[in-house]
Structure formats: structure tokens, C-alpha cells
mmCIF file of C-alpha atoms and ligand atoms in Angstrom:
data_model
loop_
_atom_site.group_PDB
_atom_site.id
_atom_site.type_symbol
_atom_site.label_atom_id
_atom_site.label_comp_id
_atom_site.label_asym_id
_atom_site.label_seq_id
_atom_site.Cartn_x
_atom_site.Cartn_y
_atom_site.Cartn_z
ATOM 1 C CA UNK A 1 -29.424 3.668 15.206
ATOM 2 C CA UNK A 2 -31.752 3.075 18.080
ATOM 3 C CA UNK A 3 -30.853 5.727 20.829
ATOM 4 C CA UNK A 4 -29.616 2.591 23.140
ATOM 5 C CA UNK A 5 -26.493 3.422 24.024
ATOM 6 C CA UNK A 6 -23.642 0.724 23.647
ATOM 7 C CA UNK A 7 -20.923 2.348 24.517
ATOM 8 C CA UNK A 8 -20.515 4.820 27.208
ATOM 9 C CA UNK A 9 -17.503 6.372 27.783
ATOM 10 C CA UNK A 10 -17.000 9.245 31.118
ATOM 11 C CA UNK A 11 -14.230 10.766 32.084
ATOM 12 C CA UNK A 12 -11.475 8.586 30.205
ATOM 13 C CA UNK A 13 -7.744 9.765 30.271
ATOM 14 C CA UNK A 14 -4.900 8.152 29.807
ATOM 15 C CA UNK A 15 -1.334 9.863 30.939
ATOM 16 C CA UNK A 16 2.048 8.632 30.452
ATOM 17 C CA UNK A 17 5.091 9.685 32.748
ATOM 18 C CA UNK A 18 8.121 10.816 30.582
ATOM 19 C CA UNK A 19 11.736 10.082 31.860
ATOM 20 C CA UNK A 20 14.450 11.926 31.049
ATOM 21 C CA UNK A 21 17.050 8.989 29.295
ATOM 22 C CA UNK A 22 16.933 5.594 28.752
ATOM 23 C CA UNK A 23 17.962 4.599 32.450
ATOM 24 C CA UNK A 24 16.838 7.679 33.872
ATOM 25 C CA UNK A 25 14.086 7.088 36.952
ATOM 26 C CA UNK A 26 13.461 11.227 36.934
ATOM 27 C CA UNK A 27 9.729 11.926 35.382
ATOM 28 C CA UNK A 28 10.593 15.291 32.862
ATOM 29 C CA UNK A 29 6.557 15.507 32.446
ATOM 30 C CA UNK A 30 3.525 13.532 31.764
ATOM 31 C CA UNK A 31 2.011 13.368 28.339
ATOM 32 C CA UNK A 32 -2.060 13.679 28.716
ATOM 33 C CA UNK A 33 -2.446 11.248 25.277
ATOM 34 C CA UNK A 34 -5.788 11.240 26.237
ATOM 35 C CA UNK A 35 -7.173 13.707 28.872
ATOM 36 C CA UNK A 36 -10.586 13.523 30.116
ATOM 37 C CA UNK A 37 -12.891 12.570 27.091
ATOM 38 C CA UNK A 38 -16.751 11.455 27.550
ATOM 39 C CA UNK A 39 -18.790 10.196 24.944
ATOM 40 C CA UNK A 40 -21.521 7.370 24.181
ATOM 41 C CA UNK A 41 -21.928 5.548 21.252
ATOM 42 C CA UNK A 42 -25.417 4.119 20.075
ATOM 43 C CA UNK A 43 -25.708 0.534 18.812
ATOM 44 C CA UNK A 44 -25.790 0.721 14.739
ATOM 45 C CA UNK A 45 -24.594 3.963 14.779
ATOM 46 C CA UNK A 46 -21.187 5.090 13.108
ATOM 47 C CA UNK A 47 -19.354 7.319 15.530
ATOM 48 C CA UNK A 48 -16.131 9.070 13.709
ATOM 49 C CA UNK A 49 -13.693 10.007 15.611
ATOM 50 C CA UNK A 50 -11.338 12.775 13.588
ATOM 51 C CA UNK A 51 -8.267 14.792 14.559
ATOM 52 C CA UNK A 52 -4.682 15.126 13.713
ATOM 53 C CA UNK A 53 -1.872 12.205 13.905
ATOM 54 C CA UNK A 54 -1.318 12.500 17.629
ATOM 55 C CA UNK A 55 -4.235 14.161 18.768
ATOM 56 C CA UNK A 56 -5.242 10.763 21.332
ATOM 57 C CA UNK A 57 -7.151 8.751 18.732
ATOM 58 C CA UNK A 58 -5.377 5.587 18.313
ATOM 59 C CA UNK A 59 -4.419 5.923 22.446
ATOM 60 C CA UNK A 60 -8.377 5.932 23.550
ATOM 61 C CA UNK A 61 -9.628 3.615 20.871
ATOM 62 C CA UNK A 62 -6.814 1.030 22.613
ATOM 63 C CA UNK A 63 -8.488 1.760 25.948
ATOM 64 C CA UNK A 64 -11.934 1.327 24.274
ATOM 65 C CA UNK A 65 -10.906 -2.275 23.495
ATOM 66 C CA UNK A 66 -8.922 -3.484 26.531
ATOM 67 C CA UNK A 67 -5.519 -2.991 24.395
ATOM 68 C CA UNK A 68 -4.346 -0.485 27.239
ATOM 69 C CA UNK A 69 -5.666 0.971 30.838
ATOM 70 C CA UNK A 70 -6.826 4.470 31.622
ATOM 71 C CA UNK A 71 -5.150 6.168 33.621
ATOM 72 C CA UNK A 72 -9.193 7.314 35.460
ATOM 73 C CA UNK A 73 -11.966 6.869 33.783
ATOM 74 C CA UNK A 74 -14.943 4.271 32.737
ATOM 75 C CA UNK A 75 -15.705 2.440 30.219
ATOM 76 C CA UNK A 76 -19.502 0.857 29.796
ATOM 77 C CA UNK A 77 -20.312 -1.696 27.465
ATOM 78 C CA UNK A 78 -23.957 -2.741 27.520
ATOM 79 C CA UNK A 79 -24.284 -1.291 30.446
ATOM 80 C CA UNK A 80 -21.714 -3.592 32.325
ATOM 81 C CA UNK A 81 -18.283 -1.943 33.491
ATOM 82 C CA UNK A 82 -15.378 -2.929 31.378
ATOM 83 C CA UNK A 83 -12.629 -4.148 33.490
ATOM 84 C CA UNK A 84 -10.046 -6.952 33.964
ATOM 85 C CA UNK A 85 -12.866 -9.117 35.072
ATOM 86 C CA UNK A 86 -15.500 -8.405 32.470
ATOM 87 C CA UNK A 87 -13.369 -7.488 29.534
ATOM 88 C CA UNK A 88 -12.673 -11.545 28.690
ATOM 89 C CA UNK A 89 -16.040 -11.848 28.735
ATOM 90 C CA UNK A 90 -17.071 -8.727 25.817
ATOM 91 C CA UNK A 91 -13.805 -9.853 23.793
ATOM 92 C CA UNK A 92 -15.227 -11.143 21.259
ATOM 93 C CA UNK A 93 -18.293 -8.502 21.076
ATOM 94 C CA UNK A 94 -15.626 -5.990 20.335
ATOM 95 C CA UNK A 95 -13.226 -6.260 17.109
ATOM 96 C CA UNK A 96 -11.077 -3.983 15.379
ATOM 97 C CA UNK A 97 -9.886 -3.213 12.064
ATOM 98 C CA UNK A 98 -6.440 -2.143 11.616
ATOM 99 C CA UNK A 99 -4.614 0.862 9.997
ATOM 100 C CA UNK A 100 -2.148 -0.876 7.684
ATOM 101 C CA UNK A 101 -3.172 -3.770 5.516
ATOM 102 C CA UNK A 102 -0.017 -4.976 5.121
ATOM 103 C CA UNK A 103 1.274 -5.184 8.257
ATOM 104 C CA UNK A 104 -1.354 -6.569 10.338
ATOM 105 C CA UNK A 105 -1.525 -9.674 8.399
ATOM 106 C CA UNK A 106 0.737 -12.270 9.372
ATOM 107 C CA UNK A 107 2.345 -13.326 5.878
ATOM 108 C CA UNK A 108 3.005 -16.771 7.222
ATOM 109 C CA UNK A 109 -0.701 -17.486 7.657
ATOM 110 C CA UNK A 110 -2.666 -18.423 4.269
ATOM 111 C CA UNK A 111 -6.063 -16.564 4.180
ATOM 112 C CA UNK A 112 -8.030 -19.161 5.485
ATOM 113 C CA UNK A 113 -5.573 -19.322 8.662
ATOM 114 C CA UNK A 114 -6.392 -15.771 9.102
ATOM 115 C CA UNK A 115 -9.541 -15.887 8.591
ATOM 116 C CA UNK A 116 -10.511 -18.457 11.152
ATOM 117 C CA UNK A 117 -7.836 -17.372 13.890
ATOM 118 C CA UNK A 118 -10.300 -15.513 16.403
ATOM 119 C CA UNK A 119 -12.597 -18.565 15.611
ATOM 120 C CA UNK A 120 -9.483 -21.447 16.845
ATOM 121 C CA UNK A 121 -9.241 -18.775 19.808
ATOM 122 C CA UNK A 122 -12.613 -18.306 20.903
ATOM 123 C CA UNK A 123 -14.593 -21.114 19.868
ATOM 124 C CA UNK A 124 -13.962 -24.784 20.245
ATOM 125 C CA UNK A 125 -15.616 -25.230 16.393
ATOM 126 C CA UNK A 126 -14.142 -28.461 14.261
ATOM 127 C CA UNK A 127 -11.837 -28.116 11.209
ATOM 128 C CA UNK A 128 -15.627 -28.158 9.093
ATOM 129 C CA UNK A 129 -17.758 -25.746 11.114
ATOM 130 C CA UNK A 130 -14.768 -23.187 11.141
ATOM 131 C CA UNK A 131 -15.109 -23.541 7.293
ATOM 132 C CA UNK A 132 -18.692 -23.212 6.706
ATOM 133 C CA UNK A 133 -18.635 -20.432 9.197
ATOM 134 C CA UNK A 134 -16.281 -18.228 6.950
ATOM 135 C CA UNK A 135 -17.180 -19.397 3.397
ATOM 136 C CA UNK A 136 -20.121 -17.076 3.043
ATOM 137 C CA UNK A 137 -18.780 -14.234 4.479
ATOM 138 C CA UNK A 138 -15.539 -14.381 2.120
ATOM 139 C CA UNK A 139 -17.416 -14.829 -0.313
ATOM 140 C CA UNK A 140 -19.527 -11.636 0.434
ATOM 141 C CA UNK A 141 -15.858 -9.850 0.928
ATOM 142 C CA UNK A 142 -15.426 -10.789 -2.721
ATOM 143 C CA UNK A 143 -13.398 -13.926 -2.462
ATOM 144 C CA UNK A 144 -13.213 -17.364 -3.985
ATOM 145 C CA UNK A 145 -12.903 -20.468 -2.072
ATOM 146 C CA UNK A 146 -9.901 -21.211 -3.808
ATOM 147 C CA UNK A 147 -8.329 -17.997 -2.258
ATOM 148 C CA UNK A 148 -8.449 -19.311 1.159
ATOM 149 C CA UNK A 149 -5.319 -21.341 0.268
ATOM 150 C CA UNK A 150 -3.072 -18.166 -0.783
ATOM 151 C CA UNK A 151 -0.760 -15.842 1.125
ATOM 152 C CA UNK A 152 -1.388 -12.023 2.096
ATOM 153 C CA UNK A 153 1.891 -10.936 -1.022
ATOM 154 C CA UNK A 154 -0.791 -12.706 -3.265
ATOM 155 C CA UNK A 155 -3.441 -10.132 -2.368
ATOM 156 C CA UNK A 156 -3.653 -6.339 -3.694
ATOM 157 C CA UNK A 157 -3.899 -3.844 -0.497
ATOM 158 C CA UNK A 158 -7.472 -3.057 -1.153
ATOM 159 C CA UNK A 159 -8.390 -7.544 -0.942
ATOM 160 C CA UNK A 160 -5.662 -7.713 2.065
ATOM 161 C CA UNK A 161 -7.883 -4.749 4.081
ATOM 162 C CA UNK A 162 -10.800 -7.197 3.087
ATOM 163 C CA UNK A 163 -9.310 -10.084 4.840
ATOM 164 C CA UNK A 164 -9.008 -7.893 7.384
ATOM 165 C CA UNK A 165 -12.484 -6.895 7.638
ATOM 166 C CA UNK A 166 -13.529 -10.890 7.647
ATOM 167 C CA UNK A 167 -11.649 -11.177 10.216
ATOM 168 C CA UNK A 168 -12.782 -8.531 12.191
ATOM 169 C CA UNK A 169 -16.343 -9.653 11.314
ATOM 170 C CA UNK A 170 -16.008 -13.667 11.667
ATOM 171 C CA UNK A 171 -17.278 -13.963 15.451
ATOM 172 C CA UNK A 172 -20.421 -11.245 14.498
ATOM 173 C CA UNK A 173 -19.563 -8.727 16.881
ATOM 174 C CA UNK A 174 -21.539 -5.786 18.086
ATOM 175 C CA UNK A 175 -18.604 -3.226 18.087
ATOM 176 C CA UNK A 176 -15.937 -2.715 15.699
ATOM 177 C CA UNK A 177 -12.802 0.235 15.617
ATOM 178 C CA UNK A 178 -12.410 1.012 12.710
ATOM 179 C CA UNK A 179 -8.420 2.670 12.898
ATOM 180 C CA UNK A 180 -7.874 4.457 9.662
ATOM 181 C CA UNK A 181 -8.771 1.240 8.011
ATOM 182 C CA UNK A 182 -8.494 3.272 4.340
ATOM 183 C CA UNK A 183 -5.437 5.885 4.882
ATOM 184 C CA UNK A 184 -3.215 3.230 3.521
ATOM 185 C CA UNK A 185 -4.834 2.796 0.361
ATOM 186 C CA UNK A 186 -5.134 3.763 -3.233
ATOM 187 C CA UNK A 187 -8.024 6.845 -3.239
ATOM 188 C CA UNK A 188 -9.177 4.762 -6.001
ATOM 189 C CA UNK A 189 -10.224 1.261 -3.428
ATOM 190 C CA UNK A 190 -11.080 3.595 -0.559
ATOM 191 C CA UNK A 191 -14.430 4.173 -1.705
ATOM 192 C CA UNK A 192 -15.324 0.419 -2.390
ATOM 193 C CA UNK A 193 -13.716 -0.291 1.306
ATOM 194 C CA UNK A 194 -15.835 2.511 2.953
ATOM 195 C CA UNK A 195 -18.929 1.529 1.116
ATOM 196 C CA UNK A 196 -18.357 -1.951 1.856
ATOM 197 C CA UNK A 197 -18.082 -1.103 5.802
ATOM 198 C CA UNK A 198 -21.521 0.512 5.182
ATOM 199 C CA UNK A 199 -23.161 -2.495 3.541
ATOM 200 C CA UNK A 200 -22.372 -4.429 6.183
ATOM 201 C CA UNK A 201 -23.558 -2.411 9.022
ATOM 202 C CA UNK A 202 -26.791 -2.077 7.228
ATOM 203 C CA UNK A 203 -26.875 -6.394 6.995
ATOM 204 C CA UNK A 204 -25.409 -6.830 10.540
ATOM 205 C CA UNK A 205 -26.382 -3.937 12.236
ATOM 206 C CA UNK A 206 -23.078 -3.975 13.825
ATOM 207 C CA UNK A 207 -21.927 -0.416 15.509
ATOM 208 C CA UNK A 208 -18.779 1.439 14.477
ATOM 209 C CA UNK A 209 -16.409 4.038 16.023
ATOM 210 C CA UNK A 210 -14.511 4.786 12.678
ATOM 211 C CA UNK A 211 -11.455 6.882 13.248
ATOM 212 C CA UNK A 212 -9.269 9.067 10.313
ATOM 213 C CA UNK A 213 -7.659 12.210 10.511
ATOM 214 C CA UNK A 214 -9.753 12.685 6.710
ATOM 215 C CA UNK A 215 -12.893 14.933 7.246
ATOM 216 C CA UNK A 216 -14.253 13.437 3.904
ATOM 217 C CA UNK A 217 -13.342 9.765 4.878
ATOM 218 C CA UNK A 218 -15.280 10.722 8.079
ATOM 219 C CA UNK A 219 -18.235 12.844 6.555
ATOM 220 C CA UNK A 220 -18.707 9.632 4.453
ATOM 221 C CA UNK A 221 -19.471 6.941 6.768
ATOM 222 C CA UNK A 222 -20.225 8.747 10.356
ATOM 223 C CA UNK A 223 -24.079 9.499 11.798
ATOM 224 C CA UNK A 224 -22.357 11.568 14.596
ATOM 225 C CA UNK A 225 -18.941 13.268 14.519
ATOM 226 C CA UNK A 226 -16.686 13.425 17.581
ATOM 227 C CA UNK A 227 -13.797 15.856 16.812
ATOM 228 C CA UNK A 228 -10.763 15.214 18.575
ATOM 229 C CA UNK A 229 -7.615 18.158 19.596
ATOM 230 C CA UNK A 230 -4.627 17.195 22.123
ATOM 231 C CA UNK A 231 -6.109 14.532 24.194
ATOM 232 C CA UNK A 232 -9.470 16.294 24.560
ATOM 233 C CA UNK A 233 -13.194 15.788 22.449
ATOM 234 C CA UNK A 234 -13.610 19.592 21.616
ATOM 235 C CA UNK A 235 -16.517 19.311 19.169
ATOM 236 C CA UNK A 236 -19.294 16.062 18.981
ATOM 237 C CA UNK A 237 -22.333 16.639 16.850
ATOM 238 C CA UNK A 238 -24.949 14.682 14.093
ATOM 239 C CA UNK A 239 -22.778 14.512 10.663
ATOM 240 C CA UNK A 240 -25.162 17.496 9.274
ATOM 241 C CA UNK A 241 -25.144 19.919 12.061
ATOM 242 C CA UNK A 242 -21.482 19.529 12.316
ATOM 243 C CA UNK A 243 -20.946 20.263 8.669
ATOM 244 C CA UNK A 244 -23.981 23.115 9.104
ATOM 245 C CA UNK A 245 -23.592 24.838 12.494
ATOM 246 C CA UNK A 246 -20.123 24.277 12.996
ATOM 247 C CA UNK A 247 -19.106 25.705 16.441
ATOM 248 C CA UNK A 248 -15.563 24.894 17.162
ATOM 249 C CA UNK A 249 -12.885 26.780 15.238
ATOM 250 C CA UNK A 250 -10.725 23.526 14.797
ATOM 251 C CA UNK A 251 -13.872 21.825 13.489
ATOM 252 C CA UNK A 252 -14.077 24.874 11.168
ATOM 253 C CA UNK A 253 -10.323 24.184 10.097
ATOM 254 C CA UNK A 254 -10.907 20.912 9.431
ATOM 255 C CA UNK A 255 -13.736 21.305 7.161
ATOM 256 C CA UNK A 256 -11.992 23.387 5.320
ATOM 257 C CA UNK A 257 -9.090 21.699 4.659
ATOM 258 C CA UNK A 258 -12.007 19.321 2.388
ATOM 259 C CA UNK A 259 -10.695 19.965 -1.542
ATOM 260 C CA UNK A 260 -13.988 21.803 -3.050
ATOM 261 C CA UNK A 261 -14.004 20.859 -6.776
ATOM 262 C CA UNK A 262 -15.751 23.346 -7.955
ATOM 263 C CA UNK A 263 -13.701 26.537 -8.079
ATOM 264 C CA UNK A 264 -16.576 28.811 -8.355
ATOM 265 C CA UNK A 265 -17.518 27.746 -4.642
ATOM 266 C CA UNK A 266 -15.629 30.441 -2.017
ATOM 267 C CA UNK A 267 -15.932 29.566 1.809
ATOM 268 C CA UNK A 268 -15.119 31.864 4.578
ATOM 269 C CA UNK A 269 -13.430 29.526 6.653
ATOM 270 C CA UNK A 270 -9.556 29.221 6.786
ATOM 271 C CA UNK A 271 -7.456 26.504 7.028
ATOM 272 C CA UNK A 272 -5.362 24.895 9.542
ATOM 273 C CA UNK A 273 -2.418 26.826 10.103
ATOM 274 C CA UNK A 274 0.450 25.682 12.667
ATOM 275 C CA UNK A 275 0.994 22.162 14.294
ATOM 276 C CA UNK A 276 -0.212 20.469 16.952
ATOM 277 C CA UNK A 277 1.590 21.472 19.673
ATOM 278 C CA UNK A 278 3.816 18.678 21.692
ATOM 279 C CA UNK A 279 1.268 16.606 23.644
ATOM 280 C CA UNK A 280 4.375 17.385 26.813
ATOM 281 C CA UNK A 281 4.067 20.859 26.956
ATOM 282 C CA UNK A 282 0.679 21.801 26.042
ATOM 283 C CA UNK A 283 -0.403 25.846 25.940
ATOM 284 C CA UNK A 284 -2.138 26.702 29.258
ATOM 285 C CA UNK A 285 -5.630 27.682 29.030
ATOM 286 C CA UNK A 286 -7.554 26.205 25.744
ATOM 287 C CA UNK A 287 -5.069 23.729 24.078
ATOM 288 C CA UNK A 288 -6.273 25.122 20.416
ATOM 289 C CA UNK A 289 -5.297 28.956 21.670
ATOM 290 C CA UNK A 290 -1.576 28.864 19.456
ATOM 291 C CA UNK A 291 -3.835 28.316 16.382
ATOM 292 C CA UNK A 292 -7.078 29.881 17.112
ATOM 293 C CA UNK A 293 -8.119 33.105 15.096
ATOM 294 C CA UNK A 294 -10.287 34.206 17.470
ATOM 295 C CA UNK A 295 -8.399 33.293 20.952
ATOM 296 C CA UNK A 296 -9.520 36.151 23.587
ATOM 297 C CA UNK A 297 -8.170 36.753 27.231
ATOM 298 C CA UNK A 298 -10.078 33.993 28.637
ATOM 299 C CA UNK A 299 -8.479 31.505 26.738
ATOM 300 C CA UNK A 300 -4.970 31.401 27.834
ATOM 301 C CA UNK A 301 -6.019 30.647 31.579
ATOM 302 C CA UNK A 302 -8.987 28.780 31.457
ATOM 303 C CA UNK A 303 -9.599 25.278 29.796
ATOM 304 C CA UNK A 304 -13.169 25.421 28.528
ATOM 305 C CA UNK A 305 -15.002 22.583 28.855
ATOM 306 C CA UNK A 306 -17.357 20.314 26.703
ATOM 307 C CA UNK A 307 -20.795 21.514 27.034
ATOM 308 C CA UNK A 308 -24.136 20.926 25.065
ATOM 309 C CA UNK A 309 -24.379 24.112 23.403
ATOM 310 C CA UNK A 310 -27.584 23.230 20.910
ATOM 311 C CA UNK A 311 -29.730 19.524 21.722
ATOM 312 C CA UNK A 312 -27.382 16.960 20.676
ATOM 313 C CA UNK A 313 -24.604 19.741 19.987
ATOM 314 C CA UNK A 314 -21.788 19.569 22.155
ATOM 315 C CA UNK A 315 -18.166 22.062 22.032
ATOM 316 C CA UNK A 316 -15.569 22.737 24.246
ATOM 317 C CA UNK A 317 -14.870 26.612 23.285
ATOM 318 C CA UNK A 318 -14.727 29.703 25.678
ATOM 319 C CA UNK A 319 -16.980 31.749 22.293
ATOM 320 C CA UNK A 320 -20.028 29.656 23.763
ATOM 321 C CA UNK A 321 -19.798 30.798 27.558
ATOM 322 C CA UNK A 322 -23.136 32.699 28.067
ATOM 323 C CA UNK A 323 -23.134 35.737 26.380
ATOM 324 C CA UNK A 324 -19.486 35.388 24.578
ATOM 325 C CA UNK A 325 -21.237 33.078 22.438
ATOM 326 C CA UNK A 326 -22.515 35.963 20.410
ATOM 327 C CA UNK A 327 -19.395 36.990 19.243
HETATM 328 FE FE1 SF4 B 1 -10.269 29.572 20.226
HETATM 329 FE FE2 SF4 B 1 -10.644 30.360 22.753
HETATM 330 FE FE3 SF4 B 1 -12.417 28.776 21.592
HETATM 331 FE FE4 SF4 B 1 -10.006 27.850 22.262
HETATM 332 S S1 SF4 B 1 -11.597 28.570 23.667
HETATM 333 S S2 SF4 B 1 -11.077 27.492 20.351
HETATM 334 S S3 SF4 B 1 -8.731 29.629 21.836
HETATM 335 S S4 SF4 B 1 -11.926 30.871 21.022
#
């Protein structure tokens, strides 16, 4: 990580109008998927993003990528505004890597077809130079020549996530989402995958905004933590303060819903208790309140913001207002 910032992300939201029935043209509400959220992301960094299913992940990391407009919002990249002009041009500086190995492989395709798609849609490279182009970096992934030929039902899920990482990785972009590129597999492959994502940041000093809803997946791979509640970034810190200092009471939640193997070890933080409420009819005030141990007055009618609370330390968290952040 150099402190140049690749990414920069201010004031992002994306809201979606609800109707009431299928042919209904009557709004019933607006869902705020994603509601406001500011962050930057430093090249060769690993930004995770963590948070409950439903919490806005997935929705802003679509945005990040030109998948889906905001709603408001920009989005930098190198400095230049992403929009429907510019985002052709970053396209294939930006890559992702998918949830679900074994449906985001098309199991018509062999692995070489795969392999070599973003190259047959972005480059104008012969049958030969598409090749040489992928061998090595297949070969890296752990794969044979000869398995170029087969089809993704030949693969085990940990080798299909592979292909999708060559993929991802083929045109040597600067940015890649990871979107809970492990949650799908065995515990026993998710280390090799994470590791592997690690090994080849450190070769390709490629940048990564890595997104679970695991805090150890996350505490793993990330530099800098971004914690993510109903739409809203309510806790973004350095891996070791976060885990440290924690500030945010969700953030303390999460943490401790990490299995401690050793059962001598006693925290005094308490888990997660209740859902996430519906993204449609959020609670007024702080959107954590319903859950929150130590909700006060203050919290039911004012939404507290994201503020840099310590250098590099940022929470969204009425405890941290002036003086109420002694108690
Ligand atoms: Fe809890 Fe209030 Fe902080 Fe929200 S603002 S997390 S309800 S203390």
C-alpha cells in the first residue's frame, strides 16, 4: 500500500422504489440498499468490506464496477470520474471475482474458453497470443495445460473458484471485488483460496475490496476494515485497531461472533442478537438502535454520522459525540 488512493468513493447511495403488486404503479416505500457510504481505497491495499447478508454489500460493490447506477453519489477511479463515458474505458482495470463457483462458470465453455473470454472481448490477440497469455498464469493457479481442454463438472469447487480467479486476473487489472469468493467452499480450500489471493497481490500488486459477511475470512486478508450495517459504513479502521480499539457496538458483535478455540479465553463482548431489520422500514434514528446494548435517547431521533474519531479511525455512533464518548 502506497497512500495513493485508487478508489474514491463520496456520498454513494443507491435506493430502489418498492411497488405494491406485480402491476401495481403505487411506490409502498423505497429501500436505501445502499445509503450514503464514502470511502477510498489505496492501490495494493486490501479493503474488506463485512456485514450481514443484506446489509448493501453486494448492491455498492455492483455500483463500484459499473454493474448498476447510484442513485447520487461519485465514484473516482484514478482520479477520473466513473461514468457512462469513462467506465468503457476502466473496464478492463476493474475485475471481479464471483460468490459461487459453480454458477458463474458457464459449463458449456471448456477452461480455456473461459479463461480467454475477457481476452476475445477486449483485445484483438490471435488464437496463439491468447494462449501464451494464459498458460503461465494457469499454470501459477495450479493447472496443467492439458486442463484447458476440460469442462467446469470436471473441476472440484476449490479449482473451479481458481478458474475464476484467472479469469478475473487475465487482462492484469488494477482493481478486483472480491464477492465472498470463499463462502461457497469447503473450510478446508478456503485457506489455500485466501492465501492464494494474497500471493498474488504481493506479485501483481493488484488492489482488492474483498467482501464476506466472515470477520475471520476478513481479518485474514484485509489492511483496512470497512464495516458495513443497513446501507450505511458504520465502522472503517486499519485491521489491528479495529480488532484493538473497537468503537462501534456492531463491530464489537461481529468480533465476537469469531469461534475462540481456546476455552480458557473469556471476552466481554456479546454477540449479535436480533436480525437485521427490513432494509423498507428501517428504525428511525441510528439503524443499529433495535440491537444496540447501549442505545440512549439520542439514538432513536438522530442518525449519527461517520466521523474520524482517532487518525485513520472512523465510526458512525452517537457514544463518540463530544463528551458521550466517555461513556
Ligand atoms: Fe448504539 Fe446509539 Fe451507537 Fe447506534 S448510535 S450504535 S444505538 S449507541
Amino acid at each position: 500500500m502506497n497512500g495513493e488512493a485508487l478508489i474514491d468513493v463520496r456520498g454513494l447511495k443507491k435506493h430502489f422504489a418498492v411497488n405494491r403488486g406485480f402491476l401495481s404503479h403505487h411506490a409502498e416505500g423505497t429501500v436505501k440498499a445502499v445509503d450514503g457510504v464514502s470511502f477510498t481505497i489505496y492501490r495494493g491495499e486490501t479493503l474488506g468490506l463485512i456485514g450481514e447478508s443484506g446489509c448493501g454489500k453486494s448492491t455498492l460493490s455492483r455500483m463500484l464496477i459499473g454493474l448498476s447506477e447510484s442513485t447520487e453519489g461519485e465514484i473516482f477511479f484514478r482520479g477520473r470520474k466513473v461514468d457512462k463515458r469513462t467506465i468503457n474505458e476502466i473496464r478492463t482495470s476493474m475485475q471481479m471475482v464471483f460468490q459461487d463457483p459453480y454458477s458463474s462458470l458457464d459449463p458449456r465453455m471448456c477452461m480455456r474458453r473461459i479463461v480467454e473470454e475477457p481476452l476475445r472481448i477486449h483485445t484483438h490477440l490471435s488464437r496463439a497470443e491468447k494462449l501464451e497469455r494464459i498458460l503461465p498464469l494457469v499454470k501459477q493457479l495450479g493447472f496443467s495445460e492439458d486442463d484447458l481442454k476440460k469442462y467446469p463438472h470436471e473441476f472440484s469447487g476449490g479449482q473451479r473458484q481458481r478458474i475464476g480467479i484467472a479469469r478475473a486476473f487475465v487482462l492484469g487489472p488494477e482493481f478486483i471485488i472480491c464477492d465472498e469468493p470463499v463462502s461457497a467452499l469447503d473450510v478446508s480450500i478456503q485457506a489455500q483460496i485466501l492465501n492464494l489471493f494474497r500471493e498474488l497481490q504481493r506479485e501483481k500488486g493488484v488492489t482488492y475490496l474483498f467482501i464476506s459477511h466472515d470477520m475471520s475470512v476478513i481479518k485474514h486478508v484485509s489492511d483496512r476494515i470497512a464495516v458495513m450495517y443497513l446501507g450505511r459504513i458504520v465502522e472503517l479502521a486499519g485491521k489491528n485497531e479495529l480488532f484493538s480499539d473497537t468503537l462501534h457496538p456492531y463491530t464489537k458483535a461481529l468480533i465476537s461472533s469469531i469461534p475462540i478455540p481456546d476455552p480458557r479465553i473469556h471476552t466481554d463482548m456479546k454477540p449479535l442478537e436480533g436480525e437485521l431489520p427490513s432494509p423498507l422500514n428501517p428504525p428511525s434514528g441510528c439503524p443499529f438502535r433495535l440491537r444496540c446494548g447501549k442505545a440512549m435517547d439520542i439514538c432513536s431521533s438522530s442518525v449519527p454520522q461517520l466521523r474520524e474519531i482517532r487518525k485513520g479511525h472512523y465510526a458512525a455512533c452517537h457514544l463518540f459525540d463530544g463528551d458521550a464518548g466517555l461513556c
